[in-house]
Amino acid sequence: MDRKYIIVTGGVVSSLGKGIAASSIGALLEARGIKVTMQKLDPYINVDPGTMNPYQHGEVFVTEDGAETDLDLGHYERFTSASLSAVNNFTTGKIYRSIIEKERRGEYLGKTVQVVPHVTNEIKNRIKAAARQKNTDVIIVEIGGTVGDIESLPFLEAARQLRQDVGAENILYAHLTLVPYIKAAGEIKTKPTQHSVSTLRSIGIQPDLLICRTEVKISKAEREKISLFCNVEERAVIQALDVSSIYEVPGMLGRQGIEDIIIEKLGLKALKKGADKWKKIVDRIKNPATRVKISVVGKYIEVQDAYKSIKEAVQHGGIANNCGIDFNWIDSETLERKGAANEALKGSAGILVPGGFGLRGLEGKINAIRYARENRVPYLGICLGMQSAVIEFARNVMKLKGASSTEFDRETQHPVIALLEEQKSVKNMGGTMRLGAYPCRITPGTNAYAAYREKVIFERHRHRYEFNNAYREGFEAKGMVISGVSPGGALVEMIELKNHPWFTAVQFHPEFKSKPMLPHPLFKGFIAAALKNKRRGRKK
Ligand code: GLN
């Protein structure tokens, strides 16, 4: 069967939740037995988001094959079972890089290289290549940015041309817009949506489906108006009301029959509609049996998107334990003052230090970890959160003064975290870290083993520095447990502490593999330990 294409664009303003809308469509189609894959096209010129500051871009999501991608791929993997790789995300930078390389090799045979057809062909080829992946009936392609942006034009032009390439019956265009509520007038306004659709039409794309983000319900009359002016069937004007949990979105769109419209328009074979499996997840999130306070100590906490997968994974751990999460986001720099960690972390049922780069805020993280260790508060350290735990242990348990990572102090007397030999010669910043899934052997009898119940696991990495093996034996003698290592044993992947109820720190990023329906074992274990800690606190 021909592959089917769903192109998702956005209009009016950014941050409307295009990624969630696209993921929800994916989830709804999967629930009907349709195999989906998803792709994100990012119009910016960086080759990938790997070198971008989290303040600019939010989290960098890492796929199994080690691609550093847009955080929307995280939503795609959490909402669907599609397994994504480097082909599922590309940017203008990637497109131009390969075109320029081809031009230098003389592959264009002396022709003038132009946006149309060369850039648009390159874009279309990448979309089609992703669509050709195994186990795919439908590819959902989300185009980043907002209609009307200069930089997204070649992508929209490629999306327009694709209709001719693949056949009108095999492609559907969905457009996400904002229908704002004007308080003073007490009404919603459809004009921005009309304008957005008319801009899209001027590019040559007529949407088949409109998803309208709105604070208040859209009435029948307003729906008719949008339908008339935008030339979209009335039933295909879908409202996307603000909701408190992103996992409510599939149910909300599904109740309006969005996937039925898609199935019909694309002529897809589908199973009958079953019960909404997202309802259970949403109920768990909204009405948990109990709640715990989890403190996350990082340096990008002002940017909501910087710890997206961490936030979701912690919540999944909550779902697994029927427990709601009260997040306490702490800027690690505020914990540098003596005594600050005690004040800020009091009452935390669990403490988490996520990954990160650079010296700023490091001392605060170390203070938070010391607090967790000394007060027997469950701790989950991720990547830099593990490296900081090793530094903390070195300084405060081993009494190695000035112990550090060579990332922060090249001259340190005690480089407990250091570069691997093969990383020493690396000059380029982009795509040169230890990236993607690697196997890890778990030591039986550890928290890690209790969580995973498996001897060998695969987790995704994104780092340059490693635990320095010269310190391994000494640390073990003082109560550090090496709970996970690379198969040959050369790299320390997980550590724990004896004499602590639950102190687990990992060099990889477990948050990338957690799903609401399949909470990650470490997050499940972490929240279970936090719950125990809360109950113990009460008894005292
Ligand atoms: N900066 C550290 C390293 O490169 C940790 C990276 C991370 O936390 N993702 O090894």
Short mmCIF file of N, CA, C and O and ligand atoms in Angstrom, two decimals, residues 354-358 365 382-387 405 407-408 417-419 433 461-466 506-509 511-512, ligand 1:
data_model
loop_
_atom_site.label_atom_id
_atom_site.label_comp_id
_atom_site.label_asym_id
_atom_site.label_seq_id
_atom_site.Cartn_x
_atom_site.Cartn_y
_atom_site.Cartn_z
N PRO A 354 19.46 16.64 37.40
CA PRO A 354 19.50 16.21 36.00
C PRO A 354 20.84 16.51 35.34
O PRO A 354 21.76 17.03 35.98
N GLY A 355 20.93 16.23 34.07
CA GLY A 355 22.15 16.46 33.31
C GLY A 355 22.40 17.94 33.07
O GLY A 355 21.54 18.78 33.31
N GLY A 356 23.60 18.24 32.63
CA GLY A 356 23.92 19.63 32.34
C GLY A 356 25.36 19.79 31.92
O GLY A 356 26.13 18.83 31.91
N PHE A 357 25.71 21.00 31.56
CA PHE A 357 27.06 21.29 31.08
C PHE A 357 27.56 22.56 31.76
O PHE A 357 26.78 23.46 32.05
N GLY A 358 28.85 22.62 32.00
CA GLY A 358 29.44 23.86 32.49
C GLY A 358 29.41 23.98 34.00
O GLY A 358 28.65 23.31 34.70
N LYS A 365 24.58 22.07 43.21
CA LYS A 365 24.16 20.68 42.98
C LYS A 365 24.85 19.77 43.99
O LYS A 365 24.24 18.86 44.56
N ILE A 382 21.29 12.10 37.29
CA ILE A 382 21.32 11.76 35.87
C ILE A 382 22.47 12.49 35.19
O ILE A 382 22.54 13.73 35.23
N CYS A 383 23.38 11.74 34.60
CA CYS A 383 24.51 12.28 33.83
C CYS A 383 25.34 13.24 34.69
O CYS A 383 26.02 12.78 35.59
N LEU A 384 25.22 14.56 34.48
CA LEU A 384 25.97 15.45 35.36
C LEU A 384 25.53 15.23 36.82
O LEU A 384 26.31 15.44 37.75
N GLY A 385 24.30 14.77 37.01
CA GLY A 385 23.81 14.45 38.35
C GLY A 385 24.53 13.26 38.96
O GLY A 385 24.62 13.12 40.18
N MET A 386 25.07 12.37 38.12
CA MET A 386 25.90 11.29 38.64
C MET A 386 27.32 11.81 38.86
O MET A 386 27.94 11.57 39.89
N GLN A 387 27.81 12.55 37.89
CA GLN A 387 29.18 13.06 38.02
C GLN A 387 29.31 13.94 39.28
O GLN A 387 30.28 13.85 40.02
N SER A 405 35.62 17.42 38.29
CA SER A 405 35.67 16.86 36.94
C SER A 405 36.62 17.74 36.15
O SER A 405 36.66 18.95 36.35
N GLU A 407 36.18 18.70 33.38
CA GLU A 407 35.36 19.67 32.63
C GLU A 407 35.36 21.03 33.34
O GLU A 407 35.31 22.07 32.70
N PHE A 408 35.44 20.98 34.67
CA PHE A 408 35.33 22.22 35.45
C PHE A 408 36.67 22.72 35.96
O PHE A 408 36.85 23.90 36.19
N ILE A 417 36.21 12.67 37.79
CA ILE A 417 35.51 12.56 36.50
C ILE A 417 36.47 13.14 35.47
O ILE A 417 36.98 14.25 35.65
N ALA A 418 36.69 12.40 34.40
CA ALA A 418 37.69 12.87 33.43
C ALA A 418 37.32 12.43 32.02
O ALA A 418 36.41 11.62 31.83
N LEU A 419 38.06 12.97 31.06
CA LEU A 419 37.80 12.64 29.66
C LEU A 419 38.33 11.25 29.32
O LEU A 419 39.37 10.84 29.81
N MET A 433 29.86 13.88 21.10
CA MET A 433 29.85 13.27 22.43
C MET A 433 29.61 11.77 22.32
O MET A 433 29.41 11.24 21.24
N HIS A 461 22.85 7.79 25.91
CA HIS A 461 23.88 8.64 26.50
C HIS A 461 24.02 9.97 25.76
O HIS A 461 23.70 10.07 24.59
N ARG A 462 24.56 10.96 26.49
CA ARG A 462 24.94 12.22 25.85
C ARG A 462 25.94 12.94 26.77
O ARG A 462 25.56 13.77 27.58
N HIS A 463 27.19 12.55 26.67
CA HIS A 463 28.20 13.13 27.55
C HIS A 463 29.59 12.89 26.98
O HIS A 463 29.79 12.06 26.10
N ARG A 464 30.55 13.65 27.52
CA ARG A 464 31.95 13.45 27.14
C ARG A 464 32.76 12.83 28.27
O ARG A 464 33.68 12.08 28.04
N TYR A 465 32.43 13.22 29.48
CA TYR A 465 33.26 12.85 30.64
C TYR A 465 32.77 11.55 31.28
O TYR A 465 31.61 11.18 31.13
N GLU A 466 33.67 10.90 32.01
CA GLU A 466 33.38 9.58 32.59
C GLU A 466 33.95 9.48 34.00
O GLU A 466 34.91 10.17 34.35
N VAL A 506 23.12 7.73 37.55
CA VAL A 506 23.42 7.04 36.29
C VAL A 506 24.07 7.98 35.28
O VAL A 506 23.74 9.16 35.23
N GLN A 507 24.98 7.44 34.49
CA GLN A 507 25.68 8.25 33.51
C GLN A 507 24.82 8.50 32.27
O GLN A 507 25.04 9.43 31.53
N PHE A 508 23.80 7.70 32.08
CA PHE A 508 22.94 7.83 30.90
C PHE A 508 21.68 8.63 31.23
O PHE A 508 21.52 9.12 32.34
N HIS A 509 20.81 8.72 30.25
CA HIS A 509 19.57 9.51 30.40
C HIS A 509 18.33 8.62 30.33
O HIS A 509 17.74 8.46 29.26
N GLU A 511 15.45 9.21 31.27
CA GLU A 511 14.21 9.95 31.02
C GLU A 511 13.75 9.87 29.56
O GLU A 511 12.57 10.02 29.27
N PHE A 512 14.71 9.62 28.65
CA PHE A 512 14.32 9.59 27.23
C PHE A 512 13.51 8.35 26.87
O PHE A 512 12.90 8.29 25.81
N1 GLN B 1 28.84 17.80 31.06
C1 GLN B 1 28.91 16.42 31.34
C2 GLN B 1 29.65 15.65 30.25
O1 GLN B 1 29.82 16.12 29.17
C3 GLN B 1 27.54 15.84 31.57
C4 GLN B 1 26.67 15.83 30.37
C5 GLN B 1 25.22 15.65 30.69
O2 GLN B 1 24.81 15.78 31.84
N2 GLN B 1 24.40 15.38 29.69
O3 GLN B 1 30.08 14.55 30.46
#
